[in-house]
């Protein structure tokens, strides 16, 4: 069973579709990259998957259950962890408190989070708003991990981060996928970094799926990516 | 939050008819009136007075008084009714309606109505300024209404009077706002708040011995309250060399606020405490006096009367209808020690016979505003009887403005339109110039200076 | 340079505040009046309300203006249970009553009397303390559930305006129910059997306090600490704090903001209810006035605590309670206290909360925390007045009104017409400030009243001829409006509502309550030109037809109001159509985007306040001429709230909406029709009005005008039947997920 099945999805805002007829799957233990230029509809797709945005047509199934008409927080409890584009951290709360909120019932799996992001350990009592960009991203992802997710969605992890930090964080995703068996859907602008850790990739352009395929294959064929970003026209590639 | 906030004056209502305990001369003659005719014992009447002497004739005696006062003929009224407009704030002061409606029923049933015809009340409730204009317009435009009697209105008074001036004869009822006392539209046959407050000041100055040195005043924080203190109280006290401190509170002040206000007014070192406030605040003053463990002489108004006060005192373990030892300024007669001459006995008997409790209330409130309102309708009937049924504007208006008294339930003669109180001539609608002070002492009502002991206070003689 | 000046000023104000409080405690004279048992009790009363306000805000983002009304209501439930053994019920809708009414109308001799809901459920002759407390607590719980499920959960995505309106509706409705059931006479509260200690308890520092006051104070402090612990340490509290800062973050973790909001509502009503019961015991008697009035200082205290900190809120509440005695002491004893004429300057203890609010805002330097909601919903749509309405519709309506007012209406409806017209003017001022530029102002009647009292003085003391006083009054009101606009620049949304409400209360007490303004015993009459003087029963000949029916009121009064209304409606409609109007709307929907597009946001806000205050001033002046006098009750803060309600019900963002609003005002055409033709008693107006507000805010934020327009749109859509985005997208601006301009998470 696929962790995430997006089937002919059209979604948008106030009835105006921003994404049209998207098909996408994420399986256990794999990292799927969702690429595309700004405004392509990547974030919208994630929001719709989390049931934070209504579906216009088509379906999204998380863990086999459709999210149509369901409440967002209930979908999250099924094992879906969404790290939004703005990270949605609780700046007034400390790192520890942010992490503790991972569990709605019972206790949050702090050990798992700290295991992957040991740097958070000495920041436990610091207010989240006072962390650096990289630390905040670690906290956001660590917080997602405390929920023992089966499906982890990360939106623009590299936003505002120095490449060197991104390079350090991305392999953690690989470890998470390999060690916990979680599926990861990674929305990214930094194509080459994303393709380094991903298994497969989809490219969204102007709301429609422009390209999909094996990550290594796509990494080797840059011109495919470029043309899909720009909507089909082949460019003069300077080697 | 809405309803009380636009109460302009609550405190200056002086309607109290404090009670007098039997003075020595009266003791032998007092009867407990009406006990033969009441259907339910009112909760606020303490058992005072002596036992009844002759009860069987009480009814006839009371009717005789009423017939003499109104000049009517015994028996039921019949024929086309005479319509009287009645404007009152039913939400806040349903007691007025108790008074006027029982008077109407009594007049129509036993006193021949007005010149033989039954009196019909056309009621209109005024709860805001728009209502004032609406009721007034309605009355003014209706040719079949011959006069208008007002009850107690908090807002919309001016609008009401503006529409009626020169159009309909007006008897001002239990006025509480400045407009009620200064309007040229009609006359009020009581001393009103100006008279009672000025009289209380006069009493403090000349009636207490030893003469007090310091007076703490607590008044409502509204235009009439703010005006009353510097116009009706301070000048009198200052002339007598008495130090006075005044503090103003909103009608939404809590019990703790009242205590703080009293302290601020120096109540703990004052000889006399003069609160001019609503019943709610009066209850708070009582509690504050106890909390502060002070023992001043308290002179206040009959606004403190009512079931809430009695209930509260019962909670506190006291028995009386009002706190022990307090002095009350009023119109000179006593609900709790009713006499015949002023019409009090007649009133007490008949209001209980004909009166119905206000909607939603369990008890019949008749020791407050109901009395003067009852008296107003009786007096109206008197005018119509005197004019032998002539009810045109000129006749009735002249009768109202020319009424010299004596007014039922009010002590002293009337001097309509020419009243000067403490040198102030703008209280043109206030007719009576005398008032009374009574005290609840050792559970008995004592006439300090009122119509019952023949020594009412003449407000026009108070110096400022 | 400006920045450092502000900084120094802030330091100066902060330091002065500390010095004043310190001095109040050190100077033994002042301390005797500041640090008192009654002061603590007053403070505890305020804290009792403000705690619930903070809980509700933290849990659901709603500033509950009705919390004191809730406290009053539960207190009544308890008191009536104890004294009478009855649980009283609010007026419940009874369809039989309608049937009865119709039957009576058709046949006036009919004695049809169909069953009605009981007003009380009796449990016995009276009740002991514990059972009464238990039942009251259960009632409070149910009340919280009802409030959450039926009102505030549907409103979660609604703009702050709708939530303000809903809670205002509640705070009008609940006291109206009490008045209907019990009148306004004080209701005695049985004392709690364990505290019959008469002698006050002595505390350190020479403070004497009654036993029940002490219990309330201790209870408040204990609850403050407990709430702090819950919110800091428990997961529930943590989740609430998280959700209030960033809802999306909470949702993706699996927390339901609805559940958190609901749970917090219930906790809030429970705590408010219990504290209300103990407060009632301290007050000894309750009425529909004292407890509800506590909302203003309670909101002030909550504002000092940023609607977040229980500790600071309770502290501020205590200080506010204690300052009362001190201010009264200064008022009574000190000669340096400001005077007006011969008597003291009234209402200083009400001005103080306003000063505190403004100071706090100034010290904070930026707007207070708003919630990081996922979406804050659309504001009511503000349509451009179509050309046909301006060219033909307006004049037609004006002509129709003139004909009705002159020839057709009888006296009662002529009065109602004048009330409606003045109502339209006030609603117009609200449309400009709230509908066009999105600032919630609850002080419009304060501006109107300032103008009205000025008109009274100008006509009587200075003999300024008509109509010049109207302009002068409006201009002065406008200047005051600009003054109010300045702190408004720093403040947004509900915070501004609170500031303007505090301003309205302060003006109400300190200005309108001031003898030199309201004239004391003499009052504030207005010299009115004969032609428009209302209490005249004259007839006129217009074009050969007789106008008026020879009865009061003078039809020309309503015509005068009509002329003013027409002028103002056109002015406001043209404002909406102009570039300035578009800039205002841009500011309303997104201040940052508007600023980026070159709109002078601060300038727009000041302009809007000025214009709306000017219009309100005209309304006040017209009212003064119409009634021939000015009294404070017409312009107090409750009137501001009620007119705001009517404006909202009518439609707060369009001229047409203000016309509808005017129809709905108390004494206006609709209510008069209901009471005259259908016999609905006027005491139901508040009950119906309050409920109507709540319902309207939940179901139809665009009011009647919006509903009518929706019908029109549906008709047109059926005819046209095109595909395409709904009209709302263009003007309403759907939420964009990650660029939401509210402070989502970002510490700004």
mmCIF file with all atom_site columns, C-alpha atoms in Angstrom, chain A residues 13-14 16 43-44 47 50 52 71-74 76-77 80-94 96-98 100-108 143-144 146-147, chain C residues 153 231-233 235 238-259 374 378 725-726 728-729 732-739 744-747:
data_model
loop_
_atom_site.group_PDB
_atom_site.id
_atom_site.type_symbol
_atom_site.label_atom_id
_atom_site.label_alt_id
_atom_site.label_comp_id
_atom_site.label_asym_id
_atom_site.label_entity_id
_atom_site.label_seq_id
_atom_site.pdbx_PDB_ins_code
_atom_site.Cartn_x
_atom_site.Cartn_y
_atom_site.Cartn_z
_atom_site.occupancy
_atom_site.B_iso_or_equiv
_atom_site.pdbx_formal_charge
_atom_site.auth_seq_id
_atom_site.auth_comp_id
_atom_site.auth_asym_id
_atom_site.auth_atom_id
_atom_site.pdbx_PDB_model_num
ATOM 1  C CA . UNK A 1 13  ? -8.230  28.521 -3.664  1.00 0.00 ? 13  UNK A CA 1
ATOM 2  C CA . UNK A 1 14  ? -11.800 29.751 -3.585  1.00 0.00 ? 14  UNK A CA 1
ATOM 3  C CA . UNK A 1 16  ? -9.967  28.478 -8.657  1.00 0.00 ? 16  UNK A CA 1
ATOM 4  C CA . UNK A 1 43  ? 2.875   24.042 -1.483  1.00 0.00 ? 43  UNK A CA 1
ATOM 5  C CA . UNK A 1 44  ? -0.770  23.887 -2.474  1.00 0.00 ? 44  UNK A CA 1
ATOM 6  C CA . UNK A 1 47  ? -1.670  21.726 2.007   1.00 0.00 ? 47  UNK A CA 1
ATOM 7  C CA . UNK A 1 50  ? -2.857  17.668 4.881   1.00 0.00 ? 50  UNK A CA 1
ATOM 8  C CA . UNK A 1 52  ? -5.678  22.207 5.113   1.00 0.00 ? 52  UNK A CA 1
ATOM 9  C CA . UNK A 1 71  ? -10.446 17.385 9.383   1.00 0.00 ? 71  UNK A CA 1
ATOM 10 C CA . UNK A 1 72  ? -6.821  18.314 9.101   1.00 0.00 ? 72  UNK A CA 1
ATOM 11 C CA . UNK A 1 73  ? -5.850  17.431 12.618  1.00 0.00 ? 73  UNK A CA 1
ATOM 12 C CA . UNK A 1 74  ? -7.376  13.972 12.276  1.00 0.00 ? 74  UNK A CA 1
ATOM 13 C CA . UNK A 1 76  ? -2.262  14.395 11.028  1.00 0.00 ? 76  UNK A CA 1
ATOM 14 C CA . UNK A 1 77  ? -3.026  11.848 13.693  1.00 0.00 ? 77  UNK A CA 1
ATOM 15 C CA . UNK A 1 80  ? 1.148   12.283 8.517   1.00 0.00 ? 80  UNK A CA 1
ATOM 16 C CA . UNK A 1 81  ? 3.724   14.857 9.563   1.00 0.00 ? 81  UNK A CA 1
ATOM 17 C CA . UNK A 1 82  ? 3.782   18.091 7.601   1.00 0.00 ? 82  UNK A CA 1
ATOM 18 C CA . UNK A 1 83  ? 6.554   20.611 8.030   1.00 0.00 ? 83  UNK A CA 1
ATOM 19 C CA . UNK A 1 84  ? 5.078   23.712 6.390   1.00 0.00 ? 84  UNK A CA 1
ATOM 20 C CA . UNK A 1 85  ? 6.945   26.208 4.343   1.00 0.00 ? 85  UNK A CA 1
ATOM 21 C CA . UNK A 1 86  ? 7.080   28.708 7.192   1.00 0.00 ? 86  UNK A CA 1
ATOM 22 C CA . UNK A 1 87  ? 7.937   25.906 9.607   1.00 0.00 ? 87  UNK A CA 1
ATOM 23 C CA . UNK A 1 88  ? 5.034   26.979 11.846  1.00 0.00 ? 88  UNK A CA 1
ATOM 24 C CA . UNK A 1 89  ? 7.132   26.851 14.937  1.00 0.00 ? 89  UNK A CA 1
ATOM 25 C CA . UNK A 1 90  ? 5.841   28.137 18.217  1.00 0.00 ? 90  UNK A CA 1
ATOM 26 C CA . UNK A 1 91  ? 8.300   30.928 18.768  1.00 0.00 ? 91  UNK A CA 1
ATOM 27 C CA . UNK A 1 92  ? 7.110   31.772 22.254  1.00 0.00 ? 92  UNK A CA 1
ATOM 28 C CA . UNK A 1 93  ? 7.612   28.216 23.400  1.00 0.00 ? 93  UNK A CA 1
ATOM 29 C CA . UNK A 1 94  ? 10.952  26.625 24.141  1.00 0.00 ? 94  UNK A CA 1
ATOM 30 C CA . UNK A 1 96  ? 11.555  21.335 24.550  1.00 0.00 ? 96  UNK A CA 1
ATOM 31 C CA . UNK A 1 97  ? 7.963   22.509 24.601  1.00 0.00 ? 97  UNK A CA 1
ATOM 32 C CA . UNK A 1 98  ? 7.804   22.491 20.836  1.00 0.00 ? 98  UNK A CA 1
ATOM 33 C CA . UNK A 1 100 ? 6.705   17.826 23.574  1.00 0.00 ? 100 UNK A CA 1
ATOM 34 C CA . UNK A 1 101 ? 3.737   18.831 21.502  1.00 0.00 ? 101 UNK A CA 1
ATOM 35 C CA . UNK A 1 102 ? 4.481   15.981 19.180  1.00 0.00 ? 102 UNK A CA 1
ATOM 36 C CA . UNK A 1 103 ? 2.034   13.714 20.878  1.00 0.00 ? 103 UNK A CA 1
ATOM 37 C CA . UNK A 1 104 ? -1.614  14.493 21.204  1.00 0.00 ? 104 UNK A CA 1
ATOM 38 C CA . UNK A 1 105 ? -1.973  11.611 23.596  1.00 0.00 ? 105 UNK A CA 1
ATOM 39 C CA . UNK A 1 106 ? 0.712   9.846  25.526  1.00 0.00 ? 106 UNK A CA 1
ATOM 40 C CA . UNK A 1 107 ? 4.217   11.175 25.400  1.00 0.00 ? 107 UNK A CA 1
ATOM 41 C CA . UNK A 1 108 ? 6.105   12.505 22.439  1.00 0.00 ? 108 UNK A CA 1
ATOM 42 C CA . UNK A 1 143 ? 9.119   18.159 16.034  1.00 0.00 ? 143 UNK A CA 1
ATOM 43 C CA . UNK A 1 144 ? 7.643   16.307 13.084  1.00 0.00 ? 144 UNK A CA 1
ATOM 44 C CA . UNK A 1 146 ? 8.308   13.215 17.591  1.00 0.00 ? 146 UNK A CA 1
ATOM 45 C CA . UNK A 1 147 ? 4.971   12.188 16.132  1.00 0.00 ? 147 UNK A CA 1
ATOM 46 C CA . UNK C 2 153 ? -16.984 27.827 16.531  1.00 0.00 ? 153 UNK C CA 1
ATOM 47 C CA . UNK C 2 231 ? -1.009  26.887 30.693  1.00 0.00 ? 231 UNK C CA 1
ATOM 48 C CA . UNK C 2 232 ? 2.683   26.513 31.359  1.00 0.00 ? 232 UNK C CA 1
ATOM 49 C CA . UNK C 2 233 ? 2.921   22.922 32.423  1.00 0.00 ? 233 UNK C CA 1
ATOM 50 C CA . UNK C 2 235 ? -0.063  19.573 27.549  1.00 0.00 ? 235 UNK C CA 1
ATOM 51 C CA . UNK C 2 238 ? 0.865   24.004 25.971  1.00 0.00 ? 238 UNK C CA 1
ATOM 52 C CA . UNK C 2 239 ? -1.337  23.085 23.048  1.00 0.00 ? 239 UNK C CA 1
ATOM 53 C CA . UNK C 2 240 ? -3.531  26.113 23.680  1.00 0.00 ? 240 UNK C CA 1
ATOM 54 C CA . UNK C 2 241 ? -0.541  28.399 23.718  1.00 0.00 ? 241 UNK C CA 1
ATOM 55 C CA . UNK C 2 242 ? 0.777   26.789 20.589  1.00 0.00 ? 242 UNK C CA 1
ATOM 56 C CA . UNK C 2 243 ? -2.508  27.010 18.735  1.00 0.00 ? 243 UNK C CA 1
ATOM 57 C CA . UNK C 2 244 ? -2.985  30.607 19.717  1.00 0.00 ? 244 UNK C CA 1
ATOM 58 C CA . UNK C 2 245 ? 0.372   31.490 18.284  1.00 0.00 ? 245 UNK C CA 1
ATOM 59 C CA . UNK C 2 246 ? 0.239   29.383 15.160  1.00 0.00 ? 246 UNK C CA 1
ATOM 60 C CA . UNK C 2 247 ? -2.832  27.371 14.352  1.00 0.00 ? 247 UNK C CA 1
ATOM 61 C CA . UNK C 2 248 ? -1.394  25.633 11.349  1.00 0.00 ? 248 UNK C CA 1
ATOM 62 C CA . UNK C 2 249 ? 1.502   24.383 13.410  1.00 0.00 ? 249 UNK C CA 1
ATOM 63 C CA . UNK C 2 250 ? -0.885  22.949 15.961  1.00 0.00 ? 250 UNK C CA 1
ATOM 64 C CA . UNK C 2 251 ? -3.077  21.351 13.335  1.00 0.00 ? 251 UNK C CA 1
ATOM 65 C CA . UNK C 2 252 ? -0.263  19.559 11.563  1.00 0.00 ? 252 UNK C CA 1
ATOM 66 C CA . UNK C 2 253 ? 0.746   18.094 14.888  1.00 0.00 ? 253 UNK C CA 1
ATOM 67 C CA . UNK C 2 254 ? -2.692  16.635 15.288  1.00 0.00 ? 254 UNK C CA 1
ATOM 68 C CA . UNK C 2 255 ? -4.283  19.145 17.661  1.00 0.00 ? 255 UNK C CA 1
ATOM 69 C CA . UNK C 2 256 ? -7.745  20.351 16.949  1.00 0.00 ? 256 UNK C CA 1
ATOM 70 C CA . UNK C 2 257 ? -7.996  24.108 17.400  1.00 0.00 ? 257 UNK C CA 1
ATOM 71 C CA . UNK C 2 258 ? -11.767 23.733 17.624  1.00 0.00 ? 258 UNK C CA 1
ATOM 72 C CA . UNK C 2 259 ? -11.462 21.354 20.523  1.00 0.00 ? 259 UNK C CA 1
ATOM 73 C CA . UNK C 2 374 ? -4.809  29.928 9.416   1.00 0.00 ? 374 UNK C CA 1
ATOM 74 C CA . UNK C 2 378 ? -13.181 37.956 4.527   1.00 0.00 ? 378 UNK C CA 1
ATOM 75 C CA . UNK C 2 725 ? -14.777 32.873 -10.205 1.00 0.00 ? 725 UNK C CA 1
ATOM 76 C CA . UNK C 2 726 ? -17.354 34.136 -7.779  1.00 0.00 ? 726 UNK C CA 1
ATOM 77 C CA . UNK C 2 728 ? -16.024 37.590 -3.879  1.00 0.00 ? 728 UNK C CA 1
ATOM 78 C CA . UNK C 2 729 ? -12.562 36.607 -5.026  1.00 0.00 ? 729 UNK C CA 1
ATOM 79 C CA . UNK C 2 732 ? -12.262 39.725 -0.815  1.00 0.00 ? 732 UNK C CA 1
ATOM 80 C CA . UNK C 2 733 ? -8.798  38.357 -1.469  1.00 0.00 ? 733 UNK C CA 1
ATOM 81 C CA . UNK C 2 734 ? -8.675  34.705 -0.545  1.00 0.00 ? 734 UNK C CA 1
ATOM 82 C CA . UNK C 2 735 ? -6.111  33.689 1.983   1.00 0.00 ? 735 UNK C CA 1
ATOM 83 C CA . UNK C 2 736 ? -2.705  32.862 0.627   1.00 0.00 ? 736 UNK C CA 1
ATOM 84 C CA . UNK C 2 737 ? -1.240  30.166 2.782   1.00 0.00 ? 737 UNK C CA 1
ATOM 85 C CA . UNK C 2 738 ? 2.274   31.189 3.389   1.00 0.00 ? 738 UNK C CA 1
ATOM 86 C CA . UNK C 2 739 ? 2.096   34.895 2.910   1.00 0.00 ? 739 UNK C CA 1
ATOM 87 C CA . UNK C 2 744 ? 1.842   34.120 11.675  1.00 0.00 ? 744 UNK C CA 1
ATOM 88 C CA . UNK C 2 745 ? 4.557   32.905 13.934  1.00 0.00 ? 745 UNK C CA 1
ATOM 89 C CA . UNK C 2 746 ? 6.900   35.712 13.093  1.00 0.00 ? 746 UNK C CA 1
ATOM 90 C CA . UNK C 2 747 ? 7.902   37.809 16.029  1.00 0.00 ? 747 UNK C CA 1
#
